Structures are given as C-alpha cells and as structure tokens.
XYZ file of C-alpha atoms in Angstrom:
738
model
C 3.793 -21.385 -57.209
C 6.666 -22.676 -54.713
C 6.258 -19.189 -52.904
C 2.528 -19.755 -52.804
C 3.081 -23.360 -51.256
C 5.431 -22.001 -48.391
C 3.100 -19.076 -47.533
C 0.140 -21.473 -47.418
C 2.075 -23.585 -44.593
C 3.397 -20.749 -42.831
C -0.310 -19.514 -42.068
C -1.589 -22.916 -41.505
C 1.404 -23.123 -38.597
C 0.479 -19.940 -37.850
C -3.269 -20.936 -37.625
C -2.340 -24.223 -35.788
C -0.386 -22.575 -33.044
C -3.317 -19.978 -32.229
C -5.677 -22.502 -32.007
C -3.573 -24.152 -29.657
C -3.403 -21.230 -27.109
C -3.661 -21.580 -23.636
C -5.500 -18.762 -21.394
C -3.175 -17.270 -18.832
C -3.489 -14.554 -16.235
C -2.134 -13.557 -12.966
C -1.592 -10.214 -10.646
C 1.414 -7.814 -10.729
C 2.589 -6.523 -7.461
C 5.362 -3.911 -6.058
C 7.464 -5.034 -3.290
C 4.791 -3.338 -0.562
C 1.975 -5.697 -1.956
C 0.246 -2.966 -3.926
C -1.252 -3.684 -7.198
C 0.961 -2.479 -10.082
C -1.459 -0.384 -12.510
C -0.297 -0.085 -16.245
C 2.369 -2.988 -16.280
C 3.359 -4.305 -19.639
C 2.840 -7.800 -20.303
C 4.841 -9.079 -23.059
C 5.508 -12.693 -24.767
C 8.462 -12.777 -26.552
C 7.562 -15.648 -29.086
C 4.273 -15.223 -29.924
C 4.318 -10.958 -29.498
C 1.366 -11.284 -27.727
C 0.941 -8.418 -25.229
C -1.341 -6.989 -22.003
C -1.569 -4.229 -19.821
C -2.110 -4.591 -15.876
C -5.647 -2.919 -14.899
C -6.537 -0.890 -11.469
C -6.053 -4.377 -9.673
C -3.013 -5.198 -11.053
C -4.677 -7.680 -13.101
C -3.882 -9.211 -16.941
C -5.015 -12.056 -19.018
C -3.213 -13.356 -22.097
C -3.258 -15.944 -24.611
C -0.100 -18.185 -24.585
C 0.659 -20.623 -27.396
C 3.024 -23.892 -27.020
C 6.105 -22.096 -27.940
C 5.891 -19.637 -25.474
C 8.185 -20.657 -22.056
C 8.655 -17.008 -20.818
C 6.557 -14.160 -19.888
C 8.216 -10.626 -19.390
C 6.518 -7.749 -17.311
C 7.946 -4.241 -17.615
C 7.239 -1.189 -15.464
C 8.969 2.056 -15.382
C 11.332 2.276 -12.376
C 11.561 -1.485 -12.137
C 13.530 -4.455 -13.545
C 12.134 -6.186 -16.441
C 11.065 -9.110 -14.712
C 11.031 -12.626 -16.257
C 8.464 -15.229 -15.366
C 8.689 -19.260 -16.444
C 5.278 -20.346 -17.711
C 4.446 -23.541 -16.076
C 1.585 -25.772 -17.883
C -0.669 -27.842 -15.621
C -2.078 -30.300 -18.250
C -4.217 -27.919 -20.534
C -4.147 -24.951 -17.757
C -1.916 -22.324 -16.399
C -2.506 -21.614 -12.604
C -3.204 -17.830 -11.911
C 0.240 -16.134 -11.699
C 1.416 -13.601 -8.449
C 4.083 -11.535 -9.575
C 6.165 -9.433 -7.495
C 8.510 -6.530 -8.910
C 11.767 -5.557 -8.001
C 12.791 -1.806 -7.194
C 15.639 -1.569 -8.950
C 18.021 -3.049 -11.963
C 21.107 -5.075 -10.800
C 24.198 -5.294 -13.185
C 27.143 -7.243 -11.447
C 27.463 -5.626 -8.348
C 26.162 -2.091 -9.072
C 22.378 -1.693 -7.723
C 20.688 1.423 -10.139
C 17.406 2.078 -8.407
C 14.656 4.657 -9.027
C 12.032 5.494 -6.581
C 8.386 4.580 -7.420
C 5.867 7.281 -7.492
C 4.029 7.072 -4.614
C 0.791 8.552 -6.305
C -0.204 7.130 -9.424
C -2.208 8.883 -12.081
C -3.668 5.997 -14.084
C -2.512 6.224 -17.727
C -4.679 3.565 -19.062
C -8.301 4.193 -17.589
C -10.467 6.630 -19.605
C -11.970 7.867 -16.091
C -9.266 10.659 -14.507
C -8.310 8.880 -11.854
C -5.250 8.432 -9.156
C -4.132 5.728 -6.909
C -2.767 6.521 -3.527
C -0.559 3.997 -2.312
C 0.238 2.822 1.008
C 3.704 4.224 0.839
C 1.879 7.806 -0.007
C 0.029 7.115 2.933
C 2.820 6.630 5.101
C 3.868 10.400 4.366
C 1.875 11.320 6.971
C 0.368 10.564 10.424
C -2.680 9.025 8.579
C -4.512 7.882 11.289
C -7.508 7.625 9.534
C -8.853 8.039 6.001
C -9.747 11.387 7.156
C -6.089 12.304 7.599
C -5.031 10.269 4.463
C -5.295 13.318 2.111
C -2.910 15.704 3.342
C -0.239 15.343 0.688
C -3.468 15.354 -2.097
C -3.951 18.410 -3.983
C -7.596 17.353 -5.217
C -9.284 16.335 -1.905
C -9.652 18.671 1.001
C -10.810 17.462 4.371
C -12.324 20.014 6.747
C -14.375 20.189 9.874
C -17.957 20.475 9.926
C -17.983 22.259 12.957
C -15.906 23.339 16.190
C -17.746 20.771 18.707
C -18.561 17.129 17.433
C -15.022 16.547 15.491
C -16.994 15.456 12.431
C -15.069 15.767 9.193
C -16.048 15.899 5.625
C -14.608 15.624 2.156
C -14.340 18.419 -0.504
C -13.961 17.145 -3.942
C -14.713 19.759 -7.052
C -15.426 22.577 -4.685
C -18.370 20.378 -3.236
C -18.962 18.797 0.077
C -18.416 14.670 0.256
C -22.267 14.204 -0.103
C -21.615 14.366 -3.891
C -18.793 12.197 -3.706
C -19.670 8.264 -3.698
C -17.638 6.649 -1.301
C -16.846 3.148 -1.584
C -14.951 0.057 0.156
C -13.686 -2.355 -2.358
C -15.664 -1.164 -5.150
C -19.411 -1.208 -3.268
C -21.027 1.608 -1.762
C -20.410 2.502 1.763
C -20.794 5.279 4.795
C -23.564 6.409 3.293
C -26.399 8.577 5.205
C -25.726 8.255 9.080
C -22.256 7.201 8.579
C -21.543 10.231 6.416
C -20.661 12.750 9.071
C -17.945 10.550 10.775
C -17.198 7.331 8.492
C -14.177 8.946 7.422
C -12.601 8.224 11.117
C -13.986 4.454 10.915
C -11.124 3.436 8.495
C -7.522 3.311 10.338
C -4.887 4.172 8.127
C -2.731 1.383 8.658
C -5.872 -1.009 7.540
C -5.438 0.639 3.935
C -3.580 -1.015 1.063
C -4.655 2.023 -1.325
C -7.091 4.551 -2.248
C -8.585 5.579 -5.597
C -9.508 8.689 -6.288
C -11.820 9.142 -9.350
C -13.091 12.661 -10.480
C -16.342 13.152 -12.675
C -19.510 10.868 -12.884
C -17.230 7.729 -12.720
C -18.518 4.328 -14.094
C -22.281 3.164 -14.022
C -21.477 -0.189 -12.345
C -21.506 1.096 -8.744
C -24.536 2.987 -8.970
C -26.013 6.874 -9.814
C -24.441 8.608 -7.019
C -21.458 10.168 -8.051
C -21.995 13.628 -8.730
C -18.501 14.961 -8.271
C -16.388 11.488 -8.238
C -15.834 8.365 -6.355
C -13.286 7.242 -3.519
C -12.595 4.067 -2.988
C -10.615 2.354 -0.185
C -9.149 -1.091 -0.848
C -8.333 -2.999 2.838
C -5.217 -5.055 2.746
C -5.870 -8.412 1.400
C -5.167 -11.907 3.347
C -3.914 -13.359 0.229
C -1.276 -10.723 -0.253
C -0.747 -9.345 3.422
C 2.345 -9.801 5.561
C 1.891 -12.061 8.395
C 1.733 -9.774 11.189
C 2.003 -5.859 11.074
C 1.901 -3.615 13.929
C 1.556 0.191 14.400
C 1.660 2.103 17.425
C 0.843 5.986 17.430
C 1.118 8.867 19.776
C 0.774 12.467 19.884
C 1.641 15.082 22.207
C -2.457 15.975 22.318
C -2.980 12.779 24.148
C -3.658 10.262 21.315
C -2.794 6.880 21.604
C -3.687 4.196 18.858
C -2.926 0.571 18.412
C -3.507 -0.995 14.840
C -2.608 -4.587 14.255
C -3.336 -7.036 10.831
C -2.074 -10.288 10.286
C -2.987 -12.974 7.462
C -2.891 -16.640 7.562
C -3.305 -19.128 4.553
C -5.043 -21.967 5.716
C -4.032 -23.912 2.391
C -3.268 -23.073 -1.261
C -7.171 -21.686 -2.010
C -8.018 -20.287 1.415
C -6.762 -17.660 3.624
C -7.953 -15.048 6.337
C -7.060 -12.258 7.988
C -7.918 -10.068 11.290
C -7.342 -6.298 11.189
C -7.869 -4.744 14.926
C -7.425 -1.038 15.909
C -7.823 0.755 19.345
C -7.591 4.388 19.776
C -8.045 6.426 22.922
C -7.995 10.226 22.963
C -9.250 11.571 26.318
C -7.038 14.750 27.163
C -8.635 18.101 27.846
C -7.761 20.714 25.589
C -8.970 24.505 25.559
C -5.730 26.423 24.204
C -8.359 29.569 23.301
C -9.570 29.579 26.927
C -13.507 30.047 25.206
C -14.390 27.321 27.595
C -15.344 24.533 24.835
C -12.967 21.720 24.110
C -10.939 22.186 21.054
C -10.603 18.543 20.070
C -13.413 16.143 21.271
C -12.560 13.342 23.688
C -12.908 9.740 21.472
C -12.473 6.040 22.117
C -12.883 3.680 19.346
C -12.599 0.046 18.969
C -12.875 -1.445 15.468
C -12.178 -4.928 14.026
C -12.188 -6.343 10.999
C -12.269 -10.386 10.143
C -11.885 -11.219 6.121
C -11.566 -14.591 4.135
C -10.563 -15.317 1.043
C -10.938 -18.198 -1.571
C -9.390 -18.909 -4.970
C -9.251 -21.631 -7.355
C -8.974 -21.767 -10.856
C -12.309 -20.395 -11.658
C -13.560 -19.304 -8.448
C -12.806 -16.272 -6.521
C -14.647 -15.338 -3.195
C -14.118 -12.877 -0.580
C -16.178 -12.243 2.717
C -15.711 -10.281 5.920
C -17.419 -8.787 8.925
C -16.093 -5.357 10.338
C -17.501 -3.998 14.075
C -16.943 -0.422 15.085
C -17.991 1.261 18.339
C -17.008 4.845 18.896
C -17.492 7.467 21.885
C -17.089 10.995 21.206
C -17.637 13.604 23.924
C -17.245 17.373 23.658
C -18.393 21.084 24.418
C -17.429 22.468 27.838
C -15.451 21.295 30.568
C -17.529 20.104 33.080
C -15.240 20.795 35.672
C -15.600 24.286 35.196
C -17.339 26.213 37.800
C -20.279 27.567 35.767
C -23.484 29.412 36.961
C -25.298 27.097 34.537
C -25.527 23.402 33.378
C -22.243 22.686 31.075
C -23.056 22.490 27.369
C -21.905 19.270 26.317
C -21.855 16.942 23.343
C -22.427 13.011 23.681
C -22.161 11.063 20.660
C -22.272 6.885 20.665
C -22.333 4.897 17.897
C -22.010 0.952 17.204
C -21.711 0.020 13.706
C -21.957 -3.709 12.045
C -21.034 -4.457 8.304
C -20.777 -7.410 6.257
C -19.780 -8.171 2.532
C -19.500 -11.115 0.486
C -18.022 -10.657 -3.365
C -17.957 -13.967 -5.182
C -16.970 -14.407 -9.003
C -17.085 -17.105 -11.435
C -14.374 -16.883 -13.994
C -15.653 -18.927 -17.369
C -12.546 -18.361 -19.641
C -9.958 -15.681 -20.031
C -12.907 -13.315 -21.609
C -15.700 -13.499 -19.514
C -17.036 -13.734 -16.049
C -19.816 -13.002 -13.624
C -19.831 -11.694 -10.159
C -22.426 -11.250 -7.453
C -21.444 -8.305 -4.365
C -23.699 -8.516 -1.185
C -23.232 -6.307 1.673
C -25.147 -4.814 4.574
C -24.765 -2.651 7.182
C -26.433 -1.713 10.455
C -25.546 1.967 12.168
C -27.121 3.051 15.628
C -26.370 6.741 16.659
C -27.286 7.888 19.991
C -26.314 11.464 20.767
C -27.458 14.570 23.088
C -26.690 18.065 22.386
C -26.624 20.649 25.093
C -27.361 20.331 29.187
C -27.103 16.330 29.519
C -27.839 16.648 32.949
C -30.789 18.949 32.186
C -32.244 21.374 35.074
C -34.768 24.132 34.547
C -34.197 26.479 31.920
C -31.597 24.579 30.438
C -31.988 23.299 26.989
C -31.373 20.029 25.432
C -31.533 18.439 21.748
C -31.658 14.709 21.755
C -30.874 13.059 18.102
C -30.922 9.165 17.882
C -30.695 7.254 14.296
C -30.886 3.870 13.200
C -29.828 3.149 9.505
C -30.278 -0.408 7.726
C -28.437 -0.944 4.701
C -28.643 -3.774 2.224
C -26.966 -3.616 -1.291
C -26.716 -6.266 -4.015
C -25.087 -6.155 -7.519
C -24.882 -8.960 -10.138
C -22.421 -8.194 -12.617
C -21.640 -9.956 -15.813
C -18.576 -9.172 -18.160
C -17.345 -10.226 -21.188
C -14.363 -9.348 -23.848
C -15.687 -10.061 -27.555
C -12.121 -8.953 -28.747
C -9.323 -6.659 -27.494
C -11.144 -4.068 -28.983
C -14.663 -4.622 -27.695
C -15.982 -5.157 -23.946
C -19.227 -4.921 -22.615
C -20.123 -5.151 -18.676
C -23.862 -5.708 -17.820
C -25.562 -5.952 -14.400
C -28.624 -5.644 -12.056
C -28.424 -4.119 -8.587
C -30.748 -3.393 -5.641
C -30.163 -0.993 -2.639
C -32.514 -0.487 0.380
C -31.906 1.831 3.410
C -34.152 1.910 6.379
C -33.834 4.842 8.749
C -35.464 5.247 12.083
C -34.741 8.673 13.221
C -36.155 10.423 16.456
C -35.381 14.261 16.680
C -36.343 14.786 20.540
C -39.922 13.355 20.533
C -40.422 13.490 16.581
C -40.022 10.479 14.925
C -38.932 10.667 11.352
C -38.757 7.227 9.966
C -38.614 6.568 6.215
C -37.617 3.498 3.989
C -36.182 3.573 -0.059
C -35.774 0.720 -2.171
C -33.866 1.153 -5.582
C -33.639 -1.196 -8.166
C -31.689 -0.863 -11.555
C -29.733 -1.978 -14.175
C -26.873 -0.952 -16.290
C -24.997 -1.412 -19.467
C -21.139 -0.246 -20.138
C -19.360 -0.745 -23.268
C -15.581 0.228 -23.735
C -13.981 0.397 -27.296
C -10.202 0.404 -27.018
C -8.762 1.405 -30.373
C -5.096 -0.059 -30.257
C -4.932 1.679 -26.863
C -4.434 4.881 -28.433
C -8.407 6.166 -28.021
C -10.166 4.409 -25.439
C -14.419 5.158 -25.266
C -16.335 4.217 -22.301
C -20.045 4.860 -22.502
C -22.429 3.412 -19.808
C -26.250 3.989 -19.211
C -28.200 2.716 -15.890
C -32.119 2.771 -15.318
C -33.418 2.653 -11.882
C -36.645 2.873 -9.797
C -37.053 4.285 -6.505
C -40.026 3.523 -4.531
C -39.856 7.146 -3.397
C -38.843 9.119 -6.616
C -40.052 6.737 -9.514
C -37.943 6.256 -12.540
C -34.678 7.763 -13.404
C -31.682 6.957 -16.010
C -28.355 7.813 -15.386
C -26.033 8.449 -18.762
C -22.410 8.701 -18.731
C -19.466 8.690 -20.841
C -15.847 9.004 -20.731
C -12.907 9.288 -23.271
C -9.059 8.792 -23.575
C -7.150 9.533 -26.654
C -3.255 9.509 -26.610
C -2.440 12.553 -29.028
C 1.492 11.547 -28.804
C 3.299 9.284 -26.835
C 3.709 12.629 -24.166
C 0.285 13.911 -24.363
C -2.930 12.137 -22.937
C -6.323 13.894 -23.277
C -9.504 13.085 -21.558
C -12.885 13.912 -21.304
C -16.212 12.988 -19.800
C -19.975 14.035 -19.298
C -22.427 12.200 -17.152
C -25.520 12.540 -14.735
C -25.737 11.884 -11.082
C -28.486 11.681 -8.673
C -28.916 11.512 -5.090
C -31.181 11.564 -2.054
C -30.578 13.902 0.554
C -30.678 12.714 3.970
C -30.602 16.076 5.788
C -30.559 15.606 9.799
C -28.236 12.333 9.191
C -25.697 14.185 7.040
C -26.126 17.604 9.004
C -26.761 16.508 12.771
C -23.380 18.543 13.465
C -26.037 21.613 12.982
C -27.587 20.612 16.543
C -24.358 21.698 18.300
C -25.804 25.124 17.846
C -28.872 27.380 18.720
C -30.187 27.526 15.010
C -33.777 26.745 14.390
C -33.776 24.058 11.975
C -36.626 24.519 9.018
C -38.252 22.378 6.229
C -37.231 18.405 7.477
C -40.890 17.714 6.799
C -41.085 19.284 3.270
C -41.103 16.982 0.238
C -37.767 17.338 -1.007
C -36.555 16.528 -4.524
C -34.318 13.882 -5.447
C -31.016 15.783 -6.510
C -29.893 15.829 -9.893
C -26.940 17.264 -11.701
C -24.711 16.889 -14.688
C -20.992 17.104 -14.704
C -18.722 17.903 -17.244
C -14.789 17.628 -17.527
C -11.933 17.729 -19.795
C -8.157 17.029 -18.731
C -4.789 16.829 -20.053
C -1.682 14.867 -19.069
C 2.060 16.021 -20.227
C 5.023 13.839 -19.752
C 7.778 16.360 -20.818
C 11.636 14.952 -20.968
C 13.510 17.606 -18.706
C 17.387 17.255 -17.765
C 16.978 13.604 -18.434
C 13.961 12.922 -16.230
C 10.260 13.257 -16.824
C 8.264 16.175 -15.654
C 4.312 15.231 -15.047
C 1.796 17.941 -15.585
C -1.731 17.791 -15.320
C -4.444 20.188 -16.239
C -8.271 19.723 -15.316
C -11.338 21.473 -15.486
C -14.939 20.222 -14.111
C -18.043 21.943 -14.183
C -21.261 20.513 -11.903
C -24.563 22.045 -12.905
C -27.184 20.809 -10.320
C -31.013 20.309 -12.118
C -32.036 19.638 -8.636
C -30.827 20.117 -5.303
C -31.850 20.598 -1.365
C -30.230 23.390 -0.545
C -29.182 24.166 3.125
C -29.763 27.820 3.614
C -27.864 29.733 6.733
C -28.147 32.854 4.782
C -31.506 34.110 5.196
C -31.510 34.047 8.905
C -28.210 33.965 10.994
C -30.393 32.099 13.890
C -31.931 29.497 11.705
C -31.124 26.898 8.866
C -33.588 25.950 6.443
C -34.000 22.924 4.134
C -35.913 23.580 0.826
C -35.776 22.375 -2.940
C -33.666 24.900 -5.471
C -35.020 27.523 -7.437
C -32.678 28.652 -9.652
C -28.923 27.931 -10.528
C -26.418 26.043 -8.304
C -23.287 25.207 -9.840
C -19.577 24.385 -9.181
C -16.628 25.424 -11.510
C -12.873 23.587 -10.630
C -9.696 24.270 -12.497
C -6.659 22.792 -11.241
C -2.980 22.203 -12.653
C -0.412 19.943 -10.791
C 3.409 19.420 -11.699
C 5.515 16.311 -10.357
C 9.252 16.508 -11.128
C 12.024 14.225 -9.695
C 15.084 16.823 -9.353
C 17.313 14.165 -8.268
C 17.754 10.547 -7.311
C 15.335 9.882 -4.355
C 13.519 13.107 -4.183
C 10.372 14.436 -5.762
C 8.342 17.564 -5.664
C 4.787 18.341 -6.605
C 3.163 21.584 -6.860
C -0.649 22.359 -7.268
C -2.726 25.281 -7.844
C -6.796 25.258 -7.858
C -9.510 27.641 -8.436
C -12.837 27.101 -7.322
C -15.983 29.194 -7.914
C -18.999 27.415 -6.289
C -22.557 29.118 -6.104
C -26.000 28.539 -5.227
C -29.636 30.474 -5.210
C -30.423 31.349 -1.874
C -34.413 32.415 -2.097
C -33.670 34.107 -5.172
C -29.961 35.356 -4.969
C -27.127 33.647 -6.523
C -24.597 33.777 -3.728
C -21.113 32.000 -3.536
C -21.103 29.307 -1.480
C -20.050 29.790 2.003
C -17.145 28.216 4.080
C -15.338 27.180 0.533
C -11.780 28.469 0.101
C -11.593 30.146 -3.376
C -8.113 28.721 -4.100
C -5.916 26.267 -2.851
C -2.011 25.651 -3.340
C -0.073 22.676 -2.263
C 3.641 22.092 -2.101
C 4.762 18.850 -1.195
C 8.674 17.171 -1.182
C 9.806 13.944 -0.393
C 13.093 12.837 -0.361
C 14.750 9.239 0.465
C 18.343 8.538 0.870
C 20.162 6.481 -1.487
C 20.504 3.367 1.478
C 16.589 4.009 2.047
C 17.337 4.320 5.489
C 15.807 7.860 5.969
C 13.069 9.463 4.734
C 11.870 13.316 4.965
C 8.563 14.370 3.779
C 7.418 18.062 3.923
C 3.721 19.658 2.787
C 2.611 23.114 2.440
C -1.071 24.015 2.053
C -2.183 27.290 1.015
C -5.712 27.849 1.630
C -7.728 30.682 0.064
C -10.306 33.320 1.452
C -13.847 32.782 0.939
C -17.188 33.773 2.284
C -19.050 33.385 5.634
C -22.662 32.633 6.069
C -24.494 36.213 6.263
C -24.038 37.516 9.826
C -26.876 39.686 11.490
C -26.946 42.836 10.238
C -27.887 44.414 13.648
C -25.657 42.325 15.681
C -22.669 40.981 13.481
C -20.872 38.370 15.316
C -18.353 37.531 12.842
C -17.027 38.894 9.583
C -18.135 38.416 6.120
C -15.424 36.947 4.786
C -12.764 34.578 6.226
C -9.098 35.304 5.228
C -6.083 32.979 3.617
C -4.287 30.870 5.726
C -1.138 28.445 5.416
C -0.490 25.039 7.009
C 2.769 23.207 7.513
C 3.456 19.496 8.083
C 6.648 17.519 8.162
C 7.798 14.004 9.002
C 10.840 12.123 9.419
C 11.159 8.248 8.800
C 14.038 5.980 10.155
C 13.905 2.505 8.297
C 15.154 -0.714 9.623
C 14.895 -3.986 8.155
C 11.501 -5.160 9.663
C 10.366 -2.057 10.998
C 10.539 1.961 11.125
C 9.940 5.007 13.194
C 8.599 8.334 12.349
C 8.283 11.423 13.866
C 6.054 14.274 12.833
C 4.551 17.561 13.339
C 1.438 18.935 11.903
C 0.301 22.846 11.860
C 3.940 23.546 12.656
C 3.108 27.403 12.219
C 0.791 27.051 14.897
C -2.205 28.964 13.212
C -5.695 28.409 14.677
C -9.292 30.241 13.888
C -9.892 32.772 16.527
C -13.295 32.440 18.139
C -14.551 29.416 16.428
C -17.392 28.821 18.479
C -20.021 31.943 18.305
C -21.326 32.879 21.856
C -19.212 30.324 23.433
C -19.823 31.845 27.011
C -23.502 32.019 26.505
C -24.421 28.518 24.959
C -28.266 28.552 25.876
C -28.529 32.088 23.883
C -30.004 32.353 20.247
C -26.639 33.403 19.209
C -24.579 30.187 19.944
C -23.147 28.741 16.852
C -20.272 26.003 16.476
C -20.947 25.573 12.903
C -19.169 28.842 11.577
C -15.512 26.951 10.892
C -13.140 27.388 8.553
C -9.773 26.809 9.637
C -8.161 24.694 12.323
C -9.398 24.719 15.827
C -5.851 22.768 17.100
C -2.646 24.070 16.984
C 0.620 22.676 16.765
C 0.865 19.011 17.112
C 3.838 16.627 17.236
C 3.688 12.746 17.098
C 5.698 9.626 17.299
C 4.872 5.929 15.612
C 6.550 2.543 15.067
C 5.562 0.463 12.286
C 6.869 -3.436 12.654
C 6.053 -5.795 9.603
C 6.879 -9.511 9.966
C 7.793 -10.084 6.005
C 5.942 -12.585 4.405
C-alpha cells in the first residue's frame, strides 16, 4: 500500500508538471547564418526532445523545472541555451552554433559539410549551402551546380545563351522551380530565368528528387529546386561581391540588412553585370558568348511577433542580350543577329499566424509580369533577308492558403487551397497567340512519424483547369531507418504540366527550321515518377564514409513531343503516341580523408527515350552517363581553401541528320571539363581566383551553316558541349559581420 501511495504521488507530480508546460520554439543557424537541418534539441530535466526541420526550426514543450536547452549537431559544439520565461510564454529563440570544440586553449575543429543530404525528410533531398556555392564562380543560379552530381546545366543553343537544367535525365521544364517555396520562373521565364538569380543573393538551394510534396502544386514531374534568398533578420548588415573574368565579364553585387526595431527588418539586394566583349575563338563569324547587360534589384521586409510571421518583397530584372554575327564584319549580306530585351517584375507576400506550438495557418501571395521582345535574323532588314520577331508578355498570379496541425509527435496534417493564373500574350511575326489558364485546387497531406524510424508522407491534391478540366495528383514518400547506418527511401507520385511550346523553346528561332504544330490541340503533360534510394554511413578509419545510391523511373502517359528527328529542316510539336520514359541510376560517395579535406565521387547512368512518329528513339543531346570528382581542402587555420572539380560527360545521340546531306555526326563524343578555385580568407573579406574549362575543350562547329545563316541548313540548336574555351576569373567578397 505504501509503494502504491508513493507511486500515485509520483504520477500526480508528473501529470502536474506536464500540465504546466510552456511551448517554446526557435531557429538554429550555423556560423554563416545558414539553417541547420537535423540538429538535436534536448531538455536535460524533462527529457523532451525535438529535431530542426529544413528551415532550422524546432518546437518543444518546456516544464517549469527546465532551465537549460541543449543543441547538438555533428561537427559543432554542444550548445547550452538558458531558457528565459516572460510570464507565461517564451520568446522565439535564435541559436547560432559554433564550429569547433574548445578545451582549455586547444581548439578541435571539424569542417561542416557544405552539401547536406537530409536524414529526416522522407523526400530524397539535398541542401546546397552558401559555403558550397562559394566553391565556384557562381555568378548566377545557372552556375550553382558545377559541384553537384545530380543537376546538369547546359546551353539550349549556341546563339542566345539560354540555359536549361536537366534532372533525372529530363529537361528543366519538368523540374518545378521555386523561390522560397512558391512557384516561380515558369513559362516565359523558363529559358533565361536561371540567370535572373545572382549567386551572392542566395542563402541556400534545396534539390528534391521525385514528385516532391503536393503543397507546392502538381508540376514537379522529376523534382523541385527551391532557392532561399538571404533574409533580413539573419543577414549581415553589408555584403559586397566584385567579380571580373578574362572574358570581359564585370559584376557587382551588394546586399544589406537593417533592423528597424525588434519586430521589423528590411533588406536590399542589388546586382549589375556587364559582358560586352566580342568573342569568336572558332572564327565562324558568330559570337561564342552573347553580349549581356543585367540590372537586378530586390527589396524585402520581415515582420515577426510571438504569433505572427510576415514577409514581403518586390524584385525587378532588366536584361539585354545581343548575339549572332559580329555587325562589324564585312559580309555580302545583312549580318544575322539576335537581340533579346527583358523586363520582369515580381512581388510576393507570405503571412503566417501561429495558434500554438502545434497549429498554424499561412497565406502566400505572389505575382509577376514578364515582358520579352526578341528578334532573330536581319535586324536591319533589306530585300531578300529574313527576320523572325517574337514578343511575349506573361502575367502570373499565385495564391496558397495552408493550415498545418500536429495531433501528436506521430501524426501531422497539412491542408490547403491554391489558385494559379497564367495570361500569355504572344506574337510570332504577325501571328497573335494569346491564351489564359486558371487552375484552382485543394490538397491534403498526412505525415506519420513512428519513433523517427519510419516516416510516411502521403499527399493528394485535386485541381480544376479551365483548359484541361479536372485532374488528381496522388503522391507517397516513405523513409525507413533500417539501422543506425542505413536509411531507405521510396516514392511514387504523379505530376502534370502545361506545355508553353514557344515560350519554352524560342531558342529554336535562331535557326532556319520550319516550326509546325503550334496551333494543334496539345495535351496537358502527365507522368508517373517512381524512385528508391539508400544512404549508408560506414565508419572507416575513424571517419564516416557516406554512400548514396538511387534509381528513378519517369513514365509519361501524355507528353508534348518536340520532334527534331523526322525532318532535319523542321521542328514539330505534337501529342505523344507511344512510349516515353527516363531511367536514372546514380551512386555517390563522400569521404573526409583527413582534417579539412573532403572528396566526393559520383557516377550516373541515364536511359531516356521517346517515340517520334512511331519509332522509339534515344532522346537526343542527352549524355548516357556522367561522372563527377570534386575535392575541397581548407587549411587548419582556415586561411586558404582549394577546390577542384572534374566532370566526365558521356556520349549521346544527335538529332537525325539529313541522309542526303549530313551536316553533323549521328552521335557526339564524351568529353571532360576541369574547374579549379583558390580562396584566401581574411577577417571580414576574402579573395578568390579560379579557372573554368581548364583543358580548353570546345565543341567544334556548334552552329550548322554559320557561313550562310539565311540558308535552309542554318541551325544553332545542335549543341552538346561548351561553346567557349578556358576562362579565368577573380573576385572579392566583403562582409560586415552582424
């Protein structure tokens, strides 16, 4: 009876303490203000624990007896934070980890990984941190994946300088592009949008493979790429970046943040670049690199209280591109030139209200106006010369209302409504091609977290398009921690996409190909994506060898085929009649051989095929394999950093050449690219010197019939390799620390 009485007293005390818990939350950052994913949060007294998410955010219940909060993460000190109560609540904490462990006067340091594969997210995802972006020139988002084995960035043609992403063996139109978790750079901005985000503006990039979450829409057929800009509440007061290359590119970037009070802060980001030098190293009469000038401005605001989080911003981009033949050449005809002028305005507002530590509601609003005027051919037209004009204006409005609640640590639910409007006003020569599409949808997503060993993420959304009627998007992701050293993931899901054939393929105007099928009734694209992956953590000589292996299969049910096969002088757009798929296998290994040094090796195989007029063929201009070897070393005092990357690009098939007059080979050969960079760090600034394509490899004759651009044979789209040779660059970074 006595033991029973003591037990009842103990249980009553426990129940009383738990009933007096106070919710606490916060964010964990590293010493470069990047969110730390997967940091452990632990209360020594009550034994409560939590883990930070992809934004470094955590929430935890604190009892009256809890006075300290411990934060742990591999490679960092265990950080103890005093818990300060203000009446019946605790202010949101902002915790910065220290990279290193100090004992007496001896400092033991471990270099943090700059590319992080999430160990908690059921979706196969990687975070590319700002430190990783600094390992290369990274003038823009287009140049941010040189050290990443999963994402390829290649030129769409040899005239306009348009670049496209490839993920899981398919072009970037099947990758959903996000900025701060709302869709962006769609349609008219898809070809040149990678150049609209300056590298120094980015805080991080998240790459997700597979169909991803239904929260952000239905468009991710092969994955999502989300860009996080620098935030005013965490950024340094002033950051500068000056860049110059021997190719004649000059670039200036500046960003600053200012806190008006404890709740309100603002940030201003500015970019200007100029690349006006004439380059024609292969002497074909066409510029190897387009002449470009860009002005980019971004102002953003952040307001935060105990229950309200609000962000808003406005961004403006102006860009002018000039390419084609040098107008100073003495030619018997009017020089063939390309002139593209773009003005783009974006605005967004994100507002969230936090009811308690388990429930919140958020509203995201965004809009953009994109205006591009382009000319291809004889800009100063005379009799007999040809000129193609293409103008496009796109207005986009997006809204998303989201509600999230946590029933318990094991069960979470997210629901929401969304609306997207695209209005296109296109004009191809004298042919107007105006169209609109509105899509209204709703989604629900459930998360089951069974003791953080098995995580299931099941989502479904239903949307109605005023062009394509009603459609449903189901998606399922699972993560299972088989052991402490093996994590398994699997995913299956569907994606849909509206093809904007001229906006997404206007680089084809830099050729003499006849364009067919733009007035046909084209389907909404639809595909299933299946994926499995495994991550091994193998202890080896006192360090961890990280191994990742993955396989993805994308199977199209409906697709708009871009056919450059049937006729070498035409390009046709039509609905798929047959099979179309992409199979992608990749293995990746990372190992820190010694202190400050890390080596990553990766190999990828791609099998991508599409049916062209009844014949299943290998997708053209796609390498069958890719290898990557990238190494980084930082000296013990962290004053010097050395980075070296080698890309092994496999062979592939070219579009079918003319049988009677073949102007290009049936296949292109494998090639290798070498990049290197040296960085010297000082207290508040650093200097970096680097080189790209050090072996000076270029594709020979990237422009077909360059000596006769008004002939039926002229084509600048047969591009599979670099069009410019070796480049050297020099840059300076300055930070006024917070």
